[in-house]
C-alpha cells in the first residue's frame, strides 16, 4: 500500500491527492508523530493542533497512518473492500472540512482514532464499533447489561440509507464480528421519534428507525438540525429549503416543535 493507491481507493479528488503527495514532512518528524499517536493519542491531538495548517497536517498524517495499517489488515485477513470503505471516511470528512473552512484537511480528526486503532469498520453502508454499554437496558424482555460489548452503529454521510443496503450491512457485521452476540446500538438524530411527524412512512430514515427499540431520548440535542441543514441557527426562518426534508423540518421547527436525538437497540 502507498499514499497514491489509498487516495485513489477512497476516491479523494485529484487536487486533494496532489496536496497530500506534495506535503513536506521528513521521516524523523513523521515517525515521532506516529509514535506519539500510538502511545498517547490525546496529547498527540493537543500537540498537533498547535501547528499552522493543522487540518491539512492531520489529513496527511492520517492517510500515512492508514497506509501503515494496511499490513495489519492483511495479517487479520480483512478484505481490501473493508479497508477502503473504512478509510473512505477520510474523504467524507475532508470534503466537509472544505465546506466549513475552505481548505482540504480534517477538522473531525479525533474521530479517526477509532479507525486507526482497528476499533471501527465500515461494512457496506454502515460503520460498526464495539462499544461497552453505559447502563443496563431491557428491550423486548431481554436485558443488555452495563459494560456488555455491543456494536455501536454509525451512519456515514453521502449515500441514501436504502433498506436493502442497511440490512446487508447488518448481515456483514454479524459475520465480521463473529463470536459476538449480535446486539446493535445506535445514538442518532435519525432515531428521533418526532421524525414520524415530518416524513412519509416509507422513507428510508423511518425504515431505519423502526429497526431499533428506543430506550433513551435527548430532546435538547440539535444534531438533527446540524445534519439536516449543515448548521444550527437561532433563527429557524434562516434555514435553507433546498430539499423536502429541509422544508418539512423547517416548518416543524417554526411551528414551535423541536427535533432531538435518541438511542436505540436492535437485537
Short mmCIF file of C-alpha atoms in Angstrom, two decimals:
data_model
loop_
_atom_site.label_atom_id
_atom_site.label_comp_id
_atom_site.label_asym_id
_atom_site.label_seq_id
_atom_site.Cartn_x
_atom_site.Cartn_y
_atom_site.Cartn_z
CA UNK A 1 0.00 0.00 0.00
CA UNK A 2 1.14 3.56 -0.67
CA UNK A 3 -0.31 7.05 -0.39
CA UNK A 4 -1.45 7.33 -4.01
CA UNK A 5 -3.09 3.91 -4.02
CA UNK A 6 -5.01 4.65 -0.82
CA UNK A 7 -6.08 8.11 -2.03
CA UNK A 8 -7.37 6.65 -5.28
CA UNK A 9 -9.01 3.75 -3.46
CA UNK A 10 -11.06 6.11 -1.28
CA UNK A 11 -11.76 8.37 -4.28
CA UNK A 12 -10.16 11.53 -3.00
CA UNK A 13 -10.41 14.34 -5.59
CA UNK A 14 -7.26 14.78 -7.66
CA UNK A 15 -6.46 18.16 -6.13
CA UNK A 16 -6.51 16.61 -2.66
CA UNK A 17 -4.31 13.72 -3.76
CA UNK A 18 -1.84 16.26 -5.15
CA UNK A 19 -1.88 18.22 -1.88
CA UNK A 20 -1.15 15.09 0.14
CA UNK A 21 1.60 13.88 -2.19
CA UNK A 22 3.29 17.28 -2.11
CA UNK A 23 3.05 17.71 1.67
CA UNK A 24 6.54 18.07 3.15
CA UNK A 25 7.47 16.18 6.32
CA UNK A 26 10.77 14.43 6.86
CA UNK A 27 10.97 10.83 8.02
CA UNK A 28 12.04 11.65 11.58
CA UNK A 29 9.15 14.04 12.17
CA UNK A 30 6.72 11.51 10.77
CA UNK A 31 8.00 8.65 12.92
CA UNK A 32 7.87 10.87 16.02
CA UNK A 33 4.27 11.81 15.24
CA UNK A 34 3.31 8.18 14.71
CA UNK A 35 4.92 7.07 17.98
CA UNK A 36 3.17 9.92 19.79
CA UNK A 37 -0.24 8.90 18.39
CA UNK A 38 0.33 5.24 19.27
CA UNK A 39 1.44 6.00 22.82
CA UNK A 40 -0.91 8.85 23.82
CA UNK A 41 -3.39 9.99 21.20
CA UNK A 42 -4.96 12.69 23.40
CA UNK A 43 -1.69 14.57 23.89
CA UNK A 44 -0.91 13.88 20.21
CA UNK A 45 -4.05 15.78 19.21
CA UNK A 46 -3.22 18.66 21.55
CA UNK A 47 0.32 18.92 20.19
CA UNK A 48 -0.66 18.71 16.52
CA UNK A 49 -3.38 21.34 16.95
CA UNK A 50 -0.65 23.90 17.64
CA UNK A 51 0.79 23.72 14.12
CA UNK A 52 -0.24 26.27 11.48
CA UNK A 53 -2.33 24.49 8.88
CA UNK A 54 -3.11 21.69 11.33
CA UNK A 55 -6.14 20.48 9.37
CA UNK A 56 -4.06 19.68 6.28
CA UNK A 57 -1.40 18.18 8.55
CA UNK A 58 -3.91 15.82 10.18
CA UNK A 59 -5.13 14.70 6.76
CA UNK A 60 -1.58 13.93 5.64
CA UNK A 61 -0.66 12.11 8.84
CA UNK A 62 -3.83 10.02 8.98
CA UNK A 63 -3.51 8.96 5.36
CA UNK A 64 0.03 7.81 6.10
CA UNK A 65 -1.08 6.09 9.31
CA UNK A 66 -3.77 4.28 7.29
CA UNK A 67 -1.18 3.21 4.72
CA UNK A 68 0.98 1.79 7.52
CA UNK A 69 -2.05 -0.02 8.95
CA UNK A 70 -2.70 -1.94 5.73
CA UNK A 71 -0.32 -4.75 6.68
CA UNK A 72 -2.27 -5.34 9.88
CA UNK A 73 -5.47 -5.60 7.82
CA UNK A 74 -3.73 -8.23 5.69
CA UNK A 75 -2.47 -10.08 8.77
CA UNK A 76 -6.02 -10.27 10.08
CA UNK A 77 -7.27 -11.34 6.64
CA UNK A 78 -9.61 -8.36 6.35
CA UNK A 79 -10.72 -7.76 2.78
CA UNK A 80 -9.44 -4.73 0.84
CA UNK A 81 -13.04 -3.60 0.33
CA UNK A 82 -13.43 -3.16 4.09
CA UNK A 83 -10.11 -1.30 4.24
CA UNK A 84 -11.03 1.20 1.53
CA UNK A 85 -14.62 1.59 2.74
CA UNK A 86 -13.48 2.21 6.31
CA UNK A 87 -10.99 4.88 5.32
CA UNK A 88 -13.40 6.48 2.85
CA UNK A 89 -14.32 8.48 5.97
CA UNK A 90 -11.18 10.48 5.25
CA UNK A 91 -12.76 11.66 2.01
CA UNK A 92 -16.13 12.39 3.63
CA UNK A 93 -14.65 14.50 6.43
CA UNK A 94 -12.05 16.12 4.16
CA UNK A 95 -14.84 17.42 1.92
CA UNK A 96 -16.80 18.56 4.97
CA UNK A 97 -13.70 20.46 6.13
CA UNK A 98 -13.53 22.13 2.73
CA UNK A 99 -17.20 23.13 3.02
CA UNK A 100 -16.82 24.54 6.51
CA UNK A 101 -13.32 26.05 6.47
CA UNK A 102 -12.43 26.43 2.80
CA UNK A 103 -9.47 24.06 2.98
CA UNK A 104 -8.81 20.39 2.34
CA UNK A 105 -7.98 18.76 5.64
CA UNK A 106 -9.63 17.29 8.72
CA UNK A 107 -11.49 19.12 11.45
CA UNK A 108 -13.10 15.99 12.98
CA UNK A 109 -9.67 14.42 13.42
CA UNK A 110 -10.34 12.99 16.89
CA UNK A 111 -12.94 10.69 15.36
CA UNK A 112 -10.24 8.85 13.41
CA UNK A 113 -8.54 7.40 16.45
CA UNK A 114 -11.15 4.61 16.25
CA UNK A 115 -10.38 3.75 12.61
CA UNK A 116 -6.64 3.81 13.23
CA UNK A 117 -6.82 1.66 16.35
CA UNK A 118 -8.81 -1.03 14.49
CA UNK A 119 -11.89 -0.31 16.56
CA UNK A 120 -14.22 0.87 13.81
CA UNK A 121 -15.01 -0.67 10.43
CA UNK A 122 -17.32 0.26 7.60
CA UNK A 123 -19.17 -2.80 6.34
CA UNK A 124 -21.30 -1.80 3.39
CA UNK A 125 -23.50 1.21 4.11
CA UNK A 126 -22.89 1.38 7.88
CA UNK A 127 -19.99 1.61 10.30
CA UNK A 128 -19.69 -0.62 13.36
CA UNK A 129 -17.73 0.00 16.52
CA UNK A 130 -17.53 -2.40 19.51
CA UNK A 131 -18.82 -0.47 22.49
CA UNK A 132 -19.37 -1.11 26.22
CA UNK A 133 -22.91 -0.30 27.36
CA UNK A 134 -23.07 2.52 29.91
CA UNK A 135 -26.00 1.03 31.84
CA UNK A 136 -28.44 -1.87 31.94
CA UNK A 137 -31.21 -1.66 29.34
CA UNK A 138 -34.18 -4.00 28.89
CA UNK A 139 -35.50 -4.36 25.34
CA UNK A 140 -38.24 -6.80 24.27
CA UNK A 141 -37.82 -8.69 27.55
CA UNK A 142 -34.05 -9.06 27.06
CA UNK A 143 -31.58 -7.36 29.39
CA UNK A 144 -28.48 -5.74 27.94
CA UNK A 145 -26.03 -5.32 30.81
CA UNK A 146 -23.78 -2.43 31.78
CA UNK A 147 -20.30 -2.98 30.25
CA UNK A 148 -21.65 -5.61 27.85
CA UNK A 149 -19.87 -5.25 24.49
CA UNK A 150 -22.31 -4.42 21.72
CA UNK A 151 -21.89 -2.97 18.23
CA UNK A 152 -22.34 0.77 18.03
CA UNK A 153 -23.80 1.70 14.63
CA UNK A 154 -22.69 4.86 12.83
CA UNK A 155 -24.22 6.21 9.63
CA UNK A 156 -21.72 7.80 7.24
CA UNK A 157 -22.94 10.72 5.16
CA UNK A 158 -23.09 10.74 1.41
CA UNK A 159 -25.46 7.96 0.34
CA UNK A 160 -29.17 7.16 0.67
CA UNK A 161 -29.99 4.95 3.65
CA UNK A 162 -31.65 2.33 1.45
CA UNK A 163 -33.31 -0.50 3.39
CA UNK A 164 -31.67 -3.30 1.39
CA UNK A 165 -28.20 -1.82 1.90
CA UNK A 166 -28.86 -1.36 5.61
CA UNK A 167 -29.92 -4.98 6.05
CA UNK A 168 -26.90 -6.14 4.04
CA UNK A 169 -24.63 -4.15 6.40
CA UNK A 170 -26.14 -5.75 9.49
CA UNK A 171 -25.57 -9.17 7.97
CA UNK A 172 -21.97 -8.31 7.11
CA UNK A 173 -21.44 -7.16 10.70
CA UNK A 174 -22.81 -10.42 12.11
CA UNK A 175 -20.25 -12.32 10.05
CA UNK A 176 -17.35 -9.88 10.55
CA UNK A 177 -17.67 -9.75 14.34
CA UNK A 178 -18.13 -13.49 14.64
CA UNK A 179 -18.24 -14.69 18.21
CA UNK A 180 -20.04 -11.56 19.43
CA UNK A 181 -23.71 -11.54 20.34
CA UNK A 182 -25.45 -9.55 17.57
CA UNK A 183 -26.73 -6.61 19.61
CA UNK A 184 -26.63 -3.27 17.80
CA UNK A 185 -26.84 0.15 19.48
CA UNK A 186 -27.34 3.47 17.70
CA UNK A 187 -27.28 7.03 19.04
CA UNK A 188 -28.57 9.36 16.34
CA UNK A 189 -30.96 12.09 15.28
CA UNK A 190 -32.38 9.53 12.84
CA UNK A 191 -33.92 7.74 15.84
CA UNK A 192 -35.80 10.90 16.91
CA UNK A 193 -39.43 9.66 17.16
CA UNK A 194 -40.79 13.04 16.05
CA UNK A 195 -39.39 12.46 12.57
CA UNK A 196 -42.58 10.48 12.07
CA UNK A 197 -44.39 13.85 12.06
CA UNK A 198 -42.44 15.21 9.09
CA UNK A 199 -41.52 12.20 6.95
CA UNK A 200 -43.52 9.80 4.81
CA UNK A 201 -43.98 6.42 6.45
CA UNK A 202 -41.98 4.65 3.74
CA UNK A 203 -38.97 6.98 3.96
CA UNK A 204 -35.54 5.39 4.30
CA UNK A 205 -34.93 7.22 7.58
CA UNK A 206 -38.09 5.90 9.21
CA UNK A 207 -37.44 2.39 7.92
CA UNK A 208 -34.04 2.56 9.59
CA UNK A 209 -35.56 3.98 12.78
CA UNK A 210 -38.06 1.10 13.02
CA UNK A 211 -35.21 -1.39 13.25
CA UNK A 212 -34.44 -0.09 16.75
CA UNK A 213 -36.25 -0.06 20.09
CA UNK A 214 -35.76 3.40 21.59
CA UNK A 215 -34.52 3.39 25.17
CA UNK A 216 -33.36 6.99 25.64
CA UNK A 217 -34.44 10.32 24.16
CA UNK A 218 -32.45 13.56 24.15
CA UNK A 219 -34.92 16.32 23.24
CA UNK A 220 -32.31 19.06 23.70
CA UNK A 221 -29.88 17.73 21.11
CA UNK A 222 -29.57 19.85 17.97
CA UNK A 223 -27.91 17.10 15.98
CA UNK A 224 -30.96 16.82 13.70
CA UNK A 225 -30.69 20.48 12.72
CA UNK A 226 -26.94 20.16 12.19
CA UNK A 227 -27.36 17.14 9.91
CA UNK A 228 -30.41 18.38 8.03
CA UNK A 229 -29.25 21.97 7.49
CA UNK A 230 -25.44 21.56 7.89
CA UNK A 231 -25.52 24.17 10.66
CA UNK A 232 -27.51 25.27 13.71
CA UNK A 233 -29.08 28.72 13.83
CA UNK A 234 -31.04 30.56 16.49
CA UNK A 235 -33.33 31.95 13.80
CA UNK A 236 -35.11 28.96 12.28
CA UNK A 237 -36.51 31.10 9.48
CA UNK A 238 -32.97 31.44 8.08
CA UNK A 239 -32.63 27.72 7.44
CA UNK A 240 -32.47 26.69 3.75
CA UNK A 241 -35.30 24.87 2.00
CA UNK A 242 -33.42 23.07 -0.77
CA UNK A 243 -34.79 19.59 -0.02
CA UNK A 244 -38.14 18.20 1.04
CA UNK A 245 -36.61 17.16 4.37
CA UNK A 246 -35.34 20.70 4.96
CA UNK A 247 -38.70 22.23 4.07
CA UNK A 248 -40.62 19.87 6.35
CA UNK A 249 -38.16 20.19 9.23
CA UNK A 250 -38.13 23.98 8.95
CA UNK A 251 -41.92 24.19 9.07
CA UNK A 252 -41.93 21.86 12.08
CA UNK A 253 -39.40 23.98 13.96
CA UNK A 254 -41.16 27.25 13.10
CA UNK A 255 -44.38 25.77 14.46
CA UNK A 256 -42.72 25.57 17.88
CA UNK A 257 -41.65 21.93 17.87
CA UNK A 258 -38.18 20.54 18.43
CA UNK A 259 -36.17 17.73 16.86
CA UNK A 260 -33.74 15.97 19.18
CA UNK A 261 -31.91 12.65 19.06
CA UNK A 262 -32.40 9.22 20.58
CA UNK A 263 -30.68 5.95 21.42
CA UNK A 264 -31.99 2.57 20.38
CA UNK A 265 -31.14 -1.13 20.38
CA UNK A 266 -31.58 -3.68 17.63
CA UNK A 267 -31.47 -7.34 18.66
#
